[in-house]
DNA sequence: CTGGCTGACCTGTATAGACAAGCTTCCGGC
DNA sequence: GCCGGAAGCTTGTCTATACAGGTCAGCCAG
């Protein structure tokens, strides 16, 4: 591994991070398993220890690894974390952890706004709305049910998008600038269908995120995201 | 600034971070204003440029600063600060809704840090920590169990505070400036004691907020807040 | 068999030096 | 006046080196 190759452009420490993430993604490194030590990676990748150190520290501060002086570096199989406020892309979030992502489209239809939806969107009842239900998987395990209504005015091509390639969120961000968002986080028991889709244990609660987003002062989408309580949590930090 | 001082224990780069944060906290550096360049800080603090680089990069990855090659380092805008989860003062929140609030102190003790707590606080195991459990009520109905550990270094008078008059959070805000916070939101089933304290229906899940706060770069408190899932939710909005 | 010591290996931190690349300013030639 | 380029700042990256301190296994003495 060398930085001098004209191809590079990607910093060495990023290449080291990618190497470790690949090892995690390929299953070579399981949760809690030990990551090669800094010196081993130095020999393996032919970079300096400081470069490896930076790469591993980065991944640790991102929550991918945990490190203990005198012991070693390990894969941190934390339950997933996301910041509730940043409109996050679940696909990117999973891939950043070096895990495999795929989506399953359960429903994609043209729906009519009922009373409640009409109020959320500020449209008349019976107004057309796109409606999608997508099941997102991390390492072949379901992690999120995304039940989303979209305003056709904002995203007219929503129905022809392929959500196994591009998440609904990515599609919306691409076609319409996000201007404002409102969200509500709750804990709730899933109904039986949802529990089965998310492969949840009996009695396990869900973390529920409801989000409404605006584009150009009109409601663009209204989404309900369900996560298994035992496998997902929102995390965030802020500075005063 | 030197690492050799016996007092130290705190890494140099943490001291550099604290120095910059103090400049921000004191108003010397406003939002968008320019942070001294790496070389200026090198001269000012008498550390190597790599150490300054690490400190500033850390603060940038935490969202405190933004950096641009060839231009400089600046204090980030921090508009996303208006985090809904920041609204921590349950008493004020309840009173703002026009409801009656009262608190019940279930426990107030001097505790010893176990392994996990020592890690959260960055202190040695067996180190003393204040520990309080307060049950907050809205209209005579329990709404939050607050289980909090506090660093005696930050709030030495914590044990003599009256939490029926001033919430633990208010006390901390008063005696120590909040600098940074980290939180995690989960959904979980309460244990029987907790369910009873919160007057919850059988099978009802809890919304759990875990929060760690920093003052002057040391962990000031670690709190676990339990809410009945059927009677509480986090909500907020933000603008891009 | 037990207890303590030692050495190997790990991460954590700090430094000096080097080069690359982005941006701004200014100056000189036209 | 206008344009181009050099100078001089900035951050970004990489390396070699050094030492400290944590952890663990294994050896050796009692």
XYZ file of C-alpha atoms (C1' of nucleotides) in Angstrom:
540
model
C 0.000 0.000 0.000
C 1.571 3.242 -1.102
C 0.579 6.870 -1.351
C 2.992 7.669 -4.126
C 1.053 5.847 -6.827
C -0.461 8.518 -9.004
C -3.766 6.710 -8.682
C -4.024 7.257 -4.944
C -5.905 10.448 -4.108
C -7.468 8.400 -1.329
C -5.465 8.929 1.858
C -3.608 5.920 3.163
C -5.450 5.924 6.459
C -8.734 5.804 4.572
C -7.440 2.785 2.712
C -6.567 1.155 6.015
C -10.056 1.905 7.335
C -11.563 0.444 4.174
C -9.401 -2.646 4.572
C -10.636 -3.259 8.093
C -14.228 -2.555 7.080
C -13.882 -5.052 4.259
C -12.659 -7.637 6.723
C -15.759 -6.976 8.803
C -18.087 -6.949 5.826
C -16.738 -10.189 4.416
C -17.300 -11.956 7.688
C -13.598 -12.486 8.251
C -13.994 -10.412 11.401
C -17.097 -11.156 13.446
C -18.499 -9.071 16.238
C -16.171 -8.976 19.228
C -13.421 -10.684 17.284
C -9.976 -9.295 17.447
C -8.687 -6.937 14.806
C -5.035 -7.411 13.791
C -2.787 -5.322 16.005
C -1.318 -2.076 14.776
C 2.049 -3.695 14.179
C 0.502 -6.572 12.274
C -1.330 -4.124 10.034
C 1.905 -2.175 9.621
C 3.610 -5.288 8.254
C 0.579 -6.396 6.285
C -0.148 -3.099 4.561
C 3.319 -1.605 4.572
C 2.383 1.697 6.131
C 3.637 3.379 9.266
C 2.176 2.625 12.653
C 0.912 6.198 13.067
C -1.168 5.780 9.921
C -2.679 2.547 11.198
C -3.203 4.210 14.559
C -5.160 7.015 12.984
C -7.295 4.622 10.959
C -8.175 2.460 13.957
C -8.799 5.464 16.186
C -11.124 6.892 13.560
C -13.110 3.680 13.407
C -13.196 3.555 17.191
C -14.558 7.080 17.450
C -17.164 6.129 14.856
C -18.232 3.291 17.092
C -17.096 0.525 14.760
C -14.255 -0.707 16.964
C -13.337 -0.674 20.619
C -9.747 -0.413 21.759
C -8.102 -1.209 25.068
C -4.488 -0.449 25.858
C -2.576 -3.585 26.627
C -5.267 -5.823 25.192
C -6.088 -5.055 21.604
C -8.660 -3.807 19.143
C -12.008 -5.484 18.707
C -15.070 -5.212 16.516
C -17.780 -3.433 18.499
C -21.066 -5.047 17.709
C -23.014 -2.308 19.345
C -26.646 -2.126 18.631
C -26.879 0.230 15.797
C -26.698 3.899 16.432
C -27.965 6.811 14.516
C -28.513 10.416 15.234
C -32.241 11.000 15.260
C -31.861 14.470 13.901
C -29.614 14.085 10.986
C -31.719 12.763 8.186
C -29.712 9.662 7.978
C -29.426 7.241 5.225
C -29.827 3.784 6.673
C -27.992 2.188 3.757
C -24.984 4.414 4.174
C -25.081 3.994 7.919
C -24.923 0.228 7.612
C -22.208 0.293 5.000
C -20.134 2.618 7.120
C -20.045 -0.100 9.713
C -18.727 -2.487 7.115
C -21.951 -4.465 7.058
C -24.002 -5.744 4.174
C -27.156 -3.860 3.277
C -30.138 -4.755 1.191
C -33.703 -3.614 0.884
C -36.955 -5.356 0.161
C -39.870 -3.416 -1.288
C -43.034 -4.679 0.374
C -45.427 -2.189 -1.163
C -45.416 0.616 -3.681
C -48.757 2.116 -4.548
C -50.722 5.210 -5.306
C -52.822 5.915 -2.248
C -55.516 8.353 -1.303
C -55.049 10.675 1.628
C -57.364 9.832 4.470
C -58.378 12.347 7.080
C -55.208 12.000 9.171
C -52.802 11.989 6.244
C -54.528 14.949 4.673
C -53.967 16.862 7.873
C -50.294 15.867 8.060
C -49.678 16.882 4.468
C -51.961 19.876 4.420
C -53.790 18.570 1.348
C -57.439 17.757 0.766
C -58.734 14.320 1.703
C -58.728 11.985 -1.306
C -55.668 13.767 -2.654
C -53.212 11.322 -4.277
C -50.132 10.309 -2.292
C -47.412 7.832 -3.108
C -47.078 5.133 -0.501
C -44.152 2.763 -0.027
C -43.219 0.176 2.555
C -39.611 -0.929 2.477
C -37.897 -3.429 4.757
C -34.211 -2.630 5.268
C -31.751 -5.363 6.179
C -28.363 -5.334 7.852
C -26.376 -8.491 7.248
C -29.553 -10.218 6.044
C -31.274 -9.362 9.322
C -34.232 -6.955 9.154
C -33.475 -3.704 10.946
C -36.055 -1.143 9.827
C -39.569 -1.010 8.451
C -39.968 2.216 6.526
C -43.582 3.133 5.887
C -43.593 6.334 3.889
C -46.103 8.618 2.197
C -44.752 11.053 -0.374
C -46.247 14.146 -1.919
C -46.416 13.618 -5.720
C -45.922 17.319 -6.263
C -42.465 17.133 -4.736
C -41.279 13.794 -6.090
C -43.270 12.983 -9.237
C -40.948 10.103 -10.185
C -41.200 8.356 -6.841
C -43.227 5.439 -8.209
C -40.657 4.561 -10.832
C -37.672 4.523 -8.516
C -35.969 1.252 -7.623
C -35.702 1.237 -3.866
C -33.420 -1.768 -3.813
C -30.829 0.446 -5.486
C -31.608 3.820 -3.968
C -33.385 4.249 -0.648
C -36.566 6.343 -0.632
C -34.659 8.836 1.444
C -31.875 9.061 -1.121
C -34.406 9.525 -3.887
C -36.100 12.374 -2.051
C -32.843 14.093 -1.191
C -31.823 13.851 -4.820
C -35.001 15.255 -6.367
C -35.992 17.758 -3.716
C -33.953 19.894 -1.336
C -34.797 19.179 2.270
C -35.779 22.338 4.011
C -37.220 21.425 7.343
C -37.991 18.350 9.372
C -40.072 17.405 12.326
C -39.794 14.161 14.164
C -41.219 12.264 17.066
C -39.556 9.357 18.826
C -41.619 6.854 20.753
C -41.421 3.391 22.244
C -44.245 1.071 21.301
C -45.167 -2.550 20.940
C -45.224 -3.713 17.336
C -48.277 -5.416 15.942
C -47.780 -9.107 15.091
C -47.072 -8.495 11.397
C -44.417 -5.949 12.180
C -42.822 -8.157 14.833
C -42.571 -10.955 12.336
C -41.137 -8.761 9.598
C -38.486 -7.451 11.972
C -37.718 -10.911 13.358
C -38.389 -9.747 16.896
C -38.643 -11.739 20.094
C -42.072 -11.902 21.768
C -42.621 -8.907 24.041
C -39.749 -6.942 22.539
C -40.652 -3.280 22.061
C -40.032 -1.117 19.009
C -38.338 2.207 18.691
C -40.588 4.311 16.477
C -39.477 7.408 14.618
C -42.070 9.504 12.841
C -40.680 12.132 10.543
C -42.225 14.794 8.379
C -40.053 16.706 5.955
C -40.660 19.914 4.072
C -39.430 21.136 0.708
C -40.200 24.671 -0.376
C -42.608 25.056 2.497
C -44.762 22.119 1.487
C -44.778 18.733 3.176
C -42.708 16.397 1.061
C -42.966 13.168 2.971
C -44.291 11.561 6.098
C -42.470 8.465 7.270
C -42.865 6.018 10.112
C -39.711 4.069 10.843
C -39.856 1.000 13.080
C -36.736 -0.481 14.646
C -36.362 -3.525 16.888
C -35.712 -2.163 20.380
C -33.051 -4.736 21.104
C -31.011 -4.030 18.020
C -31.224 -0.325 17.443
C -30.784 2.919 19.305
C -30.408 6.568 18.473
C -27.271 8.276 19.617
C -26.016 11.760 19.256
C -23.812 14.346 20.758
C -23.855 18.068 20.766
C -21.790 20.888 22.112
C -23.175 23.924 23.809
C 1.906 23.418 28.216
C 3.849 20.309 29.067
C 3.143 16.642 29.584
C 5.913 16.168 32.078
C 4.164 18.000 34.882
C 3.315 15.344 37.428
C -0.184 16.733 37.634
C -0.991 16.052 34.018
C -2.548 12.653 33.406
C -4.661 14.550 30.914
C -3.200 14.102 27.430
C -1.761 17.169 25.811
C -4.172 17.067 22.914
C -7.059 17.074 25.389
C -5.582 20.151 26.982
C -5.410 21.787 23.585
C -9.044 20.895 22.944
C -10.004 22.312 26.336
C -8.098 25.490 25.538
C -9.993 26.026 22.309
C -13.307 25.157 23.954
C -12.574 27.682 26.681
C -11.963 30.327 24.051
C -15.354 29.494 22.566
C -17.055 29.317 25.943
C -15.679 32.648 27.070
C -16.963 34.367 23.984
C -13.490 35.086 22.721
C -14.384 32.985 19.698
C -17.859 33.485 18.262
C -19.588 31.267 15.735
C -17.829 31.457 12.344
C -14.862 33.270 13.836
C -11.434 32.055 13.021
C -9.552 29.772 15.346
C -5.805 30.411 15.647
C -3.927 28.422 13.029
C -2.090 25.250 13.942
C 1.242 27.027 13.887
C -0.052 29.837 16.066
C -1.290 27.322 18.617
C 2.034 25.520 18.400
C 3.818 28.707 19.397
C 1.192 29.692 21.930
C 0.971 26.382 23.756
C 4.435 25.054 23.072
C 3.360 21.690 21.719
C 4.082 20.036 18.417
C 1.984 20.685 15.369
C 0.795 17.067 15.218
C -0.652 17.423 18.689
C -2.519 20.574 17.729
C -3.614 18.873 14.525
C -5.088 15.985 16.444
C -6.913 18.286 18.839
C -8.453 20.396 16.085
C -9.349 17.363 13.990
C -11.069 15.829 17.003
C -13.116 18.959 17.550
C -13.948 19.061 13.863
C -15.177 15.485 13.871
C -17.270 16.334 16.903
C -18.864 19.126 14.937
C -17.409 21.944 17.009
C -15.126 23.278 14.287
C -14.936 23.269 10.530
C -11.620 23.163 8.733
C -10.666 24.012 5.177
C -7.249 23.398 3.711
C -5.634 26.614 2.611
C -8.113 28.757 4.517
C -8.228 27.969 8.192
C -10.217 26.617 11.087
C -13.489 28.147 12.156
C -16.072 27.744 14.868
C -18.988 25.781 13.437
C -22.405 27.304 13.326
C -24.071 24.778 15.599
C -27.594 25.385 14.382
C -28.466 21.767 14.944
C -27.862 22.440 18.591
C -31.514 23.004 19.122
C -31.880 19.354 19.772
C -35.194 18.281 21.194
C -33.424 15.946 23.530
C -31.584 18.898 24.938
C -34.795 19.935 26.650
C -33.751 18.140 29.731
C -35.449 20.063 32.431
C -38.514 17.982 33.049
C -39.878 20.370 35.660
C -39.833 23.337 33.343
C -41.218 21.261 30.514
C -44.163 20.139 32.629
C -44.838 23.603 33.996
C -44.746 25.056 30.528
C -47.575 22.744 29.668
C -49.439 24.286 32.555
C -49.338 21.080 34.564
C -48.439 20.453 38.173
C -44.981 19.087 38.852
C -43.463 17.458 41.875
C -40.518 15.221 42.555
C -39.897 12.376 44.947
C -36.342 11.524 45.980
C -36.068 7.745 46.118
C -32.345 7.557 46.795
C -29.423 9.856 47.444
C -26.151 8.198 48.318
C -22.423 8.194 47.946
C -21.621 5.312 45.615
C -18.493 3.610 44.351
C -17.795 3.462 40.633
C -18.033 -0.071 39.329
C -16.260 -1.185 36.192
C -18.878 0.182 33.804
C -19.344 3.503 35.570
C -15.609 4.014 35.852
C -15.397 3.640 32.108
C -18.237 6.064 31.470
C -16.726 8.673 33.762
C -13.121 8.034 32.906
C -12.225 7.512 36.579
C -10.732 4.598 38.445
C -12.970 1.830 39.740
C -13.933 2.424 43.382
C -13.807 6.181 42.794
C -16.565 7.990 44.702
C -19.643 9.095 42.756
C -22.850 10.693 43.926
C -25.913 8.673 43.051
C -29.503 9.849 43.035
C -32.801 8.348 41.955
C -35.632 10.813 41.561
C -39.186 10.108 40.458
C -40.749 13.034 38.619
C -44.515 13.480 38.523
C -46.797 15.341 36.176
C -50.206 16.060 37.690
C -49.469 13.546 40.443
C -48.832 10.857 37.824
C -45.260 9.495 37.597
C -43.658 10.418 34.289
C -39.904 9.903 34.647
C -37.459 7.878 36.703
C -34.166 9.724 36.780
C -31.253 7.546 37.845
C -28.171 9.736 37.915
C -24.517 9.459 38.828
C -22.583 12.673 39.352
C -18.887 13.415 39.483
C -18.110 14.921 42.925
C -15.318 16.950 41.383
C -17.834 18.866 39.295
C -20.689 19.202 41.770
C -19.333 18.847 45.310
C -22.578 20.063 46.901
C -24.789 17.590 45.079
C -25.555 15.566 48.208
C -26.912 18.545 50.101
C -29.255 19.740 47.364
C -32.998 19.418 47.765
C -34.264 17.802 44.614
C -37.881 18.459 45.416
C -37.100 22.140 44.963
C -34.459 22.044 42.265
C -34.095 19.161 39.814
C -30.709 17.433 39.687
C -30.346 18.839 36.212
C -31.002 22.373 37.402
C -28.487 21.931 40.183
C -25.829 20.772 37.747
C -26.511 23.552 35.297
C -26.222 26.044 38.121
C -22.949 24.843 39.611
C -21.176 23.732 36.441
C -21.434 25.019 32.907
C -22.612 22.302 30.561
C -20.140 21.973 27.779
C -21.046 18.898 25.842
C -23.573 16.121 25.951
C -23.982 12.697 24.483
C -27.190 10.782 24.505
C -28.599 7.466 23.498
C -32.289 6.710 23.079
C -33.604 3.172 23.301
C -36.843 1.306 23.700
C -36.855 -1.320 26.420
C -39.090 -3.216 28.759
C -38.982 -1.920 32.326
C -38.258 -4.281 35.178
C -41.188 -4.852 37.549
C -40.038 -2.248 40.089
C -39.733 0.396 37.437
C -43.085 -0.491 35.897
C -44.722 -0.101 39.284
C -43.016 3.202 40.038
C -44.130 4.597 36.708
C -47.641 3.190 37.070
C -47.370 1.385 33.763
C -49.709 -1.118 32.185
C -48.415 -4.684 31.824
C -46.417 -5.130 28.644
C -46.014 -1.409 28.092
C -42.504 -0.507 26.934
C -40.285 2.287 28.201
C -38.520 5.019 26.338
C -35.008 5.153 27.760
C -32.695 8.139 27.458
C -29.105 7.777 28.561
C -27.191 10.996 28.768
C -23.626 11.857 29.608
C -22.633 15.480 30.091
C -19.242 17.145 30.169
C -17.968 20.186 31.970
C -14.476 21.437 31.242
C -13.742 18.267 29.327
C -14.490 15.950 32.222
C -17.596 13.837 32.570
C -19.947 15.608 34.961
C -22.883 13.250 35.068
C -24.345 10.087 33.659
C -28.091 9.769 33.774
C -30.604 7.134 32.764
C -34.101 8.510 32.256
C -37.058 6.135 31.966
C -40.387 7.246 30.542
C -43.600 5.276 30.104
C -43.876 4.579 26.391
C -47.588 5.322 26.335
C -47.329 8.716 27.970
C -44.144 10.261 26.671
C -42.362 10.910 23.415
C -39.495 13.038 22.184
C -40.395 15.549 19.568
C -38.618 18.304 17.787
C -38.185 20.150 14.582
C -35.312 21.767 12.857
C -34.548 23.795 9.809
C -31.695 23.196 7.469
C 1.281 -25.710 44.536
C 1.400 -20.812 45.129
C 2.785 -16.227 44.680
C 5.361 -12.822 42.618
C 8.251 -11.205 39.021
C 9.576 -10.589 34.247
C 9.207 -9.980 29.568
C 6.436 -9.762 25.428
C 2.966 -7.435 23.284
C -0.531 -4.159 23.069
C -2.429 0.700 22.742
C -1.728 5.744 23.978
C 0.715 9.684 23.425
C 4.115 13.097 21.758
C 7.587 14.892 18.582
C 10.302 16.483 14.478
C 10.536 16.557 9.833
C 8.833 16.321 5.252
C 6.032 17.023 1.301
C 1.450 17.901 -0.957
C -2.239 20.708 -2.051
C -5.749 24.572 -1.412
C -6.379 29.487 -1.092
C -5.206 34.524 -0.941
C -2.450 38.339 -1.708
C 0.345 40.999 -4.102
C 3.485 42.380 -7.499
C 5.286 42.843 -12.012
C 4.744 42.664 -16.993
C 1.827 43.713 -20.560
C -6.302 48.481 -16.162
C -5.679 43.519 -16.633
C -3.723 39.185 -16.248
C -0.516 35.629 -14.667
C 2.304 33.819 -11.548
C 4.996 33.573 -7.436
C 5.118 33.948 -2.460
C 3.341 32.742 1.676
C 0.012 31.317 4.339
C -3.233 27.448 5.481
C -4.604 22.385 6.359
C -3.795 17.363 4.962
C -1.071 13.479 5.104
C 2.805 10.303 6.049
C 6.846 8.648 8.340
C 10.340 7.300 11.904
C 11.145 7.384 16.526
C 10.444 7.370 21.324
C 8.606 6.385 25.687
C 4.757 5.318 28.953
C 1.520 2.364 30.807
C -1.851 -1.558 30.640
C -2.425 -6.606 30.344
C -1.329 -11.247 30.213
C 1.221 -15.582 30.097
C 4.743 -18.020 31.712
C 8.646 -18.879 34.452
C 10.990 -19.258 38.756
C 11.610 -19.289 43.678
C 9.753 -20.459 47.855
